[in-house]
Amino acid sequence: MLEFYEKIAKLAQTQDPFAIVQVVGRQAPSSSKLGDKAVVKRNGRMEGWIGGGCVQGIVLKESADAIATGKPRLVRIGKGLENHQKQEGVMEYRMTCQSEGQVEIYIGPVLPRPHLMVIGRSEIAKAVVRLGKAMDFKVTGVSEGANLQTYDKVDELITQLDLSRVSTSRLSFIVVATQGDRDEESLLQALKKESSYVGFISSRKKAASISNYLIDAGMDPTSLEKLHAPAGLDINAKKPDEVAVSIMAEIIGIKNGLDLSIP
């Protein structure tokens, strides 16, 4: 049992999504036993035991969907389900092998914490940090000469405009809120990092100008596909907190649309 939970802890540290699978119901005869557990990784590999081949195929399919959507589910597999009253939120499959039993398996996706990187020390930057923390993002603050008072309780503080040591992933979202302080250099570095979003706080005129600059500087035009400039949804925001809301709303829309079952 301890070994199983140690495995989960190690997987969580990799920042890769996975699913925890457990047999929570059983009617004999069935090779599954109550309490049997397994982990299903994003690549479809299962470690552990939850039953025979006809059960495993279903569990792998449902685990992939749980990882992709972030939604847990209860999977019921048996031969007599046609006479069973269906329940909302329960996925039911007819047993295809010889077993006459039935199993119920709970699948819970474990997704990495989303990561928000904010570059700059403007009032908008600070507002985005505050809102990102309130939404339980892991927050990295980046600003030349920053200290512990620059931002409100960031998880990671970078005091030089050097993103080379910042770890990012598809669940990273970068906001460039430099507002005239080394905008171009900040964007060049941000766009080279793995992420699903780079937002640049600017006017539409400056956004067009900066895109041309980036291409002239040798940036691959396909890298600009994740650039959102001006950053944020158009809600006629005026104050820094309002701009932060528009940016985080845009980020949430993109985050919730990601299929994390795809490497």
Coordinates of C-alpha atoms in Angstrom, one line a residue:
M1 CA 0.0 0.0 0.0
L2 CA 2.8 2.4 1.0
E3 CA 4.6 1.6 -2.3
F4 CA 1.5 2.5 -4.3
Y5 CA 1.2 6.0 -2.7
E6 CA 4.9 6.6 -3.1
K7 CA 4.5 5.9 -6.8
I8 CA 1.7 8.5 -6.9
A9 CA 3.8 11.1 -5.1
K10 CA 6.6 10.6 -7.6
L11 CA 4.3 10.9 -10.6
A12 CA 2.8 14.1 -9.2
Q13 CA 6.3 15.6 -9.1
T14 CA 6.8 15.0 -12.9
Q15 CA 3.9 17.4 -13.7
D16 CA 2.5 14.8 -16.1
P17 CA -1.2 14.1 -15.8
F18 CA -2.3 10.6 -14.8
A19 CA -5.4 8.8 -13.3
I20 CA -5.8 6.8 -10.1
V21 CA -8.0 3.8 -10.6
Q22 CA -9.6 1.7 -7.8
V23 CA -12.1 -1.1 -7.6
V24 CA -14.9 0.2 -5.3
G25 CA -17.6 -2.4 -6.0
R26 CA -17.6 -6.1 -6.9
Q27 CA -20.1 -8.9 -7.5
A28 CA -18.5 -12.4 -7.8
P29 CA -17.3 -14.1 -9.9
S30 CA -14.7 -11.6 -10.9
S31 CA -10.9 -11.5 -11.0
S32 CA -11.1 -8.0 -9.6
K33 CA -11.0 -7.6 -5.8
L34 CA -12.4 -4.8 -3.8
G35 CA -9.7 -2.3 -3.2
D36 CA -7.5 -3.2 -6.2
K37 CA -5.7 -0.2 -7.4
A38 CA -3.7 1.0 -10.5
V39 CA -2.3 4.1 -12.0
V40 CA -2.8 5.0 -15.6
K41 CA -0.3 7.3 -17.2
R42 CA -0.9 9.7 -20.0
N43 CA 0.8 7.4 -22.5
G44 CA -1.8 4.7 -21.7
R45 CA 0.5 2.5 -19.6
M46 CA -1.1 1.0 -16.5
E47 CA 0.7 0.1 -13.3
G48 CA -1.2 -2.0 -10.8
W49 CA -4.1 -4.4 -11.1
I50 CA -7.8 -3.8 -11.5
G51 CA -8.9 -6.9 -13.3
G52 CA -8.6 -9.0 -16.5
G53 CA -8.2 -7.9 -20.1
C54 CA -11.8 -7.0 -20.9
V55 CA -11.9 -4.7 -17.9
Q56 CA -8.5 -3.2 -18.6
G57 CA -9.4 -2.0 -22.1
I58 CA -12.4 -0.1 -20.8
V59 CA -10.5 1.4 -17.9
L60 CA -7.7 2.6 -20.3
K61 CA -10.3 4.3 -22.5
E62 CA -12.1 5.9 -19.7
S63 CA -8.9 7.0 -18.0
A64 CA -7.7 8.8 -21.2
D65 CA -11.0 10.6 -21.3
A66 CA -10.8 11.5 -17.6
I67 CA -7.3 12.9 -18.1
A68 CA -8.4 14.9 -21.2
T69 CA -11.4 16.4 -19.5
G70 CA -10.3 16.6 -15.9
K71 CA -13.5 14.9 -14.8
P72 CA -13.6 11.8 -12.6
R73 CA -16.1 9.0 -13.2
L74 CA -17.5 5.7 -11.9
V75 CA -17.3 2.9 -14.4
R76 CA -19.6 -0.1 -14.0
I77 CA -18.8 -3.3 -16.0
G78 CA -21.1 -6.4 -16.0
K79 CA -23.2 -8.7 -18.0
G80 CA -26.6 -7.9 -16.5
L81 CA -26.6 -4.1 -17.0
E82 CA -29.4 -4.1 -19.5
N83 CA -31.8 -4.6 -16.6
H84 CA -30.0 -2.1 -14.5
Q85 CA -31.4 1.4 -14.0
K86 CA -28.8 3.9 -15.3
Q87 CA -27.4 6.6 -13.0
E88 CA -26.2 10.0 -14.1
G89 CA -22.4 10.2 -14.1
V90 CA -21.9 6.5 -14.2
M91 CA -20.4 4.9 -17.3
E92 CA -21.8 1.5 -18.0
Y93 CA -20.3 -1.3 -20.2
R94 CA -21.5 -4.8 -20.9
M95 CA -18.9 -7.4 -19.9
T96 CA -17.5 -9.0 -23.0
C97 CA -15.5 -11.8 -21.5
Q98 CA -16.8 -15.0 -19.8
S99 CA -17.1 -13.6 -16.3
E100 CA -20.7 -13.4 -15.0
G101 CA -19.7 -10.9 -12.3
Q102 CA -19.7 -7.1 -12.1
V103 CA -17.2 -4.5 -11.1
E104 CA -17.4 -0.8 -10.3
I105 CA -14.2 1.2 -10.8
Y106 CA -13.6 4.8 -9.7
I107 CA -11.3 6.8 -12.0
G108 CA -9.9 10.0 -10.6
P109 CA -7.7 12.2 -12.9
V110 CA -4.7 13.9 -11.3
L111 CA -3.7 17.0 -13.2
P112 CA -0.7 19.2 -12.7
R113 CA -1.3 22.6 -11.1
P114 CA -1.5 25.3 -13.8
H115 CA 1.4 27.7 -14.0
L116 CA 1.2 31.4 -14.5
M117 CA 4.3 33.4 -15.3
V118 CA 4.1 37.2 -15.0
I119 CA 6.9 39.4 -16.4
G120 CA 7.0 43.0 -15.3
R121 CA 6.3 45.0 -12.1
S122 CA 3.5 47.2 -13.4
E123 CA 0.2 47.6 -11.4
I124 CA -1.4 45.2 -13.9
A125 CA 1.3 42.7 -13.4
K126 CA 0.8 42.8 -9.7
A127 CA -3.0 42.4 -10.1
V128 CA -2.6 39.4 -12.4
V129 CA -0.3 37.8 -9.8
R130 CA -2.9 38.3 -7.1
L131 CA -5.7 36.9 -9.2
G132 CA -3.6 34.0 -10.3
K133 CA -2.8 33.1 -6.7
A134 CA -6.5 33.3 -5.8
M135 CA -7.2 30.8 -8.6
D136 CA -4.6 28.4 -7.3
F137 CA -2.1 28.8 -10.1
K138 CA 1.5 28.2 -9.4
V139 CA 2.8 31.8 -9.9
T140 CA 6.2 32.9 -11.1
G141 CA 7.0 36.6 -10.9
V142 CA 9.8 37.9 -13.2
S143 CA 11.3 41.4 -12.9
E144 CA 14.8 42.8 -12.9
G145 CA 15.8 43.6 -9.4
A146 CA 12.6 42.3 -7.9
N147 CA 12.4 41.4 -4.1
L148 CA 9.9 39.7 -1.8
Q149 CA 7.8 42.9 -1.7
T150 CA 7.5 43.3 -5.5
Y151 CA 4.6 40.7 -5.8
D152 CA 2.1 39.3 -3.4
K153 CA 3.4 35.8 -2.3
V154 CA 4.6 34.3 -5.6
D155 CA 5.7 30.7 -5.7
E156 CA 8.8 31.5 -7.6
L157 CA 10.7 34.8 -7.9
I158 CA 13.1 35.6 -10.8
T159 CA 15.1 38.7 -10.3
Q160 CA 16.8 38.8 -13.7
L161 CA 15.2 38.9 -17.2
D162 CA 16.4 35.4 -17.8
L163 CA 13.8 32.6 -18.3
S164 CA 16.3 29.9 -19.1
R165 CA 16.0 28.3 -15.7
V166 CA 12.2 28.6 -15.4
S167 CA 10.5 25.2 -16.0
T168 CA 7.4 25.5 -18.2
S169 CA 4.9 23.1 -19.8
R170 CA 1.7 23.1 -21.8
L171 CA 0.0 24.1 -18.6
S172 CA 2.1 27.3 -18.4
F173 CA 0.6 30.7 -19.3
I174 CA 2.8 33.7 -19.6
V175 CA 1.7 37.3 -19.3
V176 CA 4.1 40.1 -20.4
A177 CA 3.1 43.2 -18.4
T178 CA 6.3 45.2 -18.8
Q179 CA 4.5 48.2 -20.4
G180 CA 7.5 49.7 -22.1
D181 CA 10.3 48.2 -19.9
R182 CA 12.2 45.8 -22.2
D183 CA 9.0 44.7 -24.0
E184 CA 10.8 43.2 -27.0
E185 CA 13.3 41.2 -25.0
S186 CA 10.6 39.9 -22.7
L187 CA 8.5 38.7 -25.5
L188 CA 11.4 37.1 -27.4
Q189 CA 12.2 35.0 -24.3
A190 CA 8.5 34.3 -23.4
L191 CA 7.7 33.0 -26.9
K192 CA 10.6 30.6 -26.8
K193 CA 9.3 28.9 -23.7
E194 CA 6.9 26.0 -23.8
S195 CA 3.4 27.3 -23.0
S196 CA -0.1 27.5 -24.3
Y197 CA -0.5 31.2 -24.0
V198 CA 1.6 34.4 -24.1
G199 CA -0.3 37.5 -23.4
F200 CA 1.1 41.0 -24.1
I201 CA -0.4 44.0 -22.4
S202 CA -0.4 46.8 -25.0
S203 CA -2.5 48.9 -27.3
R204 CA -3.6 47.4 -30.7
K205 CA -1.2 49.7 -32.5
K206 CA 1.7 48.6 -30.4
A207 CA 0.7 44.9 -30.7
A208 CA 0.9 45.1 -34.5
S209 CA 4.2 46.9 -34.3
I210 CA 5.7 44.3 -31.9
S211 CA 4.6 41.4 -34.0
N212 CA 6.4 42.9 -37.0
Y213 CA 9.5 43.4 -34.8
L214 CA 9.5 39.8 -33.6
I215 CA 9.3 38.4 -37.2
D216 CA 12.1 40.8 -38.2
A217 CA 14.1 39.5 -35.3
G218 CA 13.9 36.0 -36.7
M219 CA 11.0 34.6 -34.6
D220 CA 9.3 31.7 -36.3
P221 CA 5.8 33.0 -37.4
T222 CA 4.2 29.8 -36.0
S223 CA 5.5 30.8 -32.6
L224 CA 3.3 33.9 -32.7
E225 CA 0.1 31.7 -32.9
K226 CA 0.1 31.6 -29.1
L227 CA 0.6 35.3 -28.7
H228 CA -2.4 37.3 -27.6
A229 CA -1.9 41.0 -28.0
P230 CA -3.5 42.9 -26.6
A231 CA -3.9 40.4 -23.8
G232 CA -7.3 39.7 -22.3
L233 CA -11.0 39.5 -23.3
D234 CA -12.6 42.7 -24.5
I235 CA -14.7 43.7 -21.5
N236 CA -13.9 47.4 -21.7
A237 CA -11.5 47.0 -18.7
K238 CA -10.0 50.2 -17.3
K239 CA -8.5 49.6 -13.9
P240 CA -5.6 47.2 -13.3
D241 CA -7.8 44.6 -11.5
E242 CA -10.3 44.8 -14.3
V243 CA -7.6 44.1 -16.9
A244 CA -6.3 41.2 -14.7
V245 CA -9.8 39.7 -14.7
S246 CA -10.0 39.9 -18.5
I247 CA -6.6 38.3 -18.9
M248 CA -7.3 35.5 -16.4
A249 CA -10.7 34.8 -18.1
E250 CA -8.9 34.4 -21.4
I251 CA -6.3 32.1 -19.8
I252 CA -9.0 30.0 -18.2
G253 CA -10.8 29.5 -21.5
I254 CA -7.6 28.2 -23.1
K255 CA -6.7 26.1 -20.1
N256 CA -10.0 24.4 -19.9
G257 CA -9.9 23.6 -23.6
L258 CA -6.6 21.7 -23.5
D259 CA -6.6 18.0 -24.1
L260 CA -4.0 16.8 -21.5
S261 CA -4.2 13.2 -22.7
I262 CA -2.2 14.3 -25.7
P263 CA 1.6 14.5 -25.0

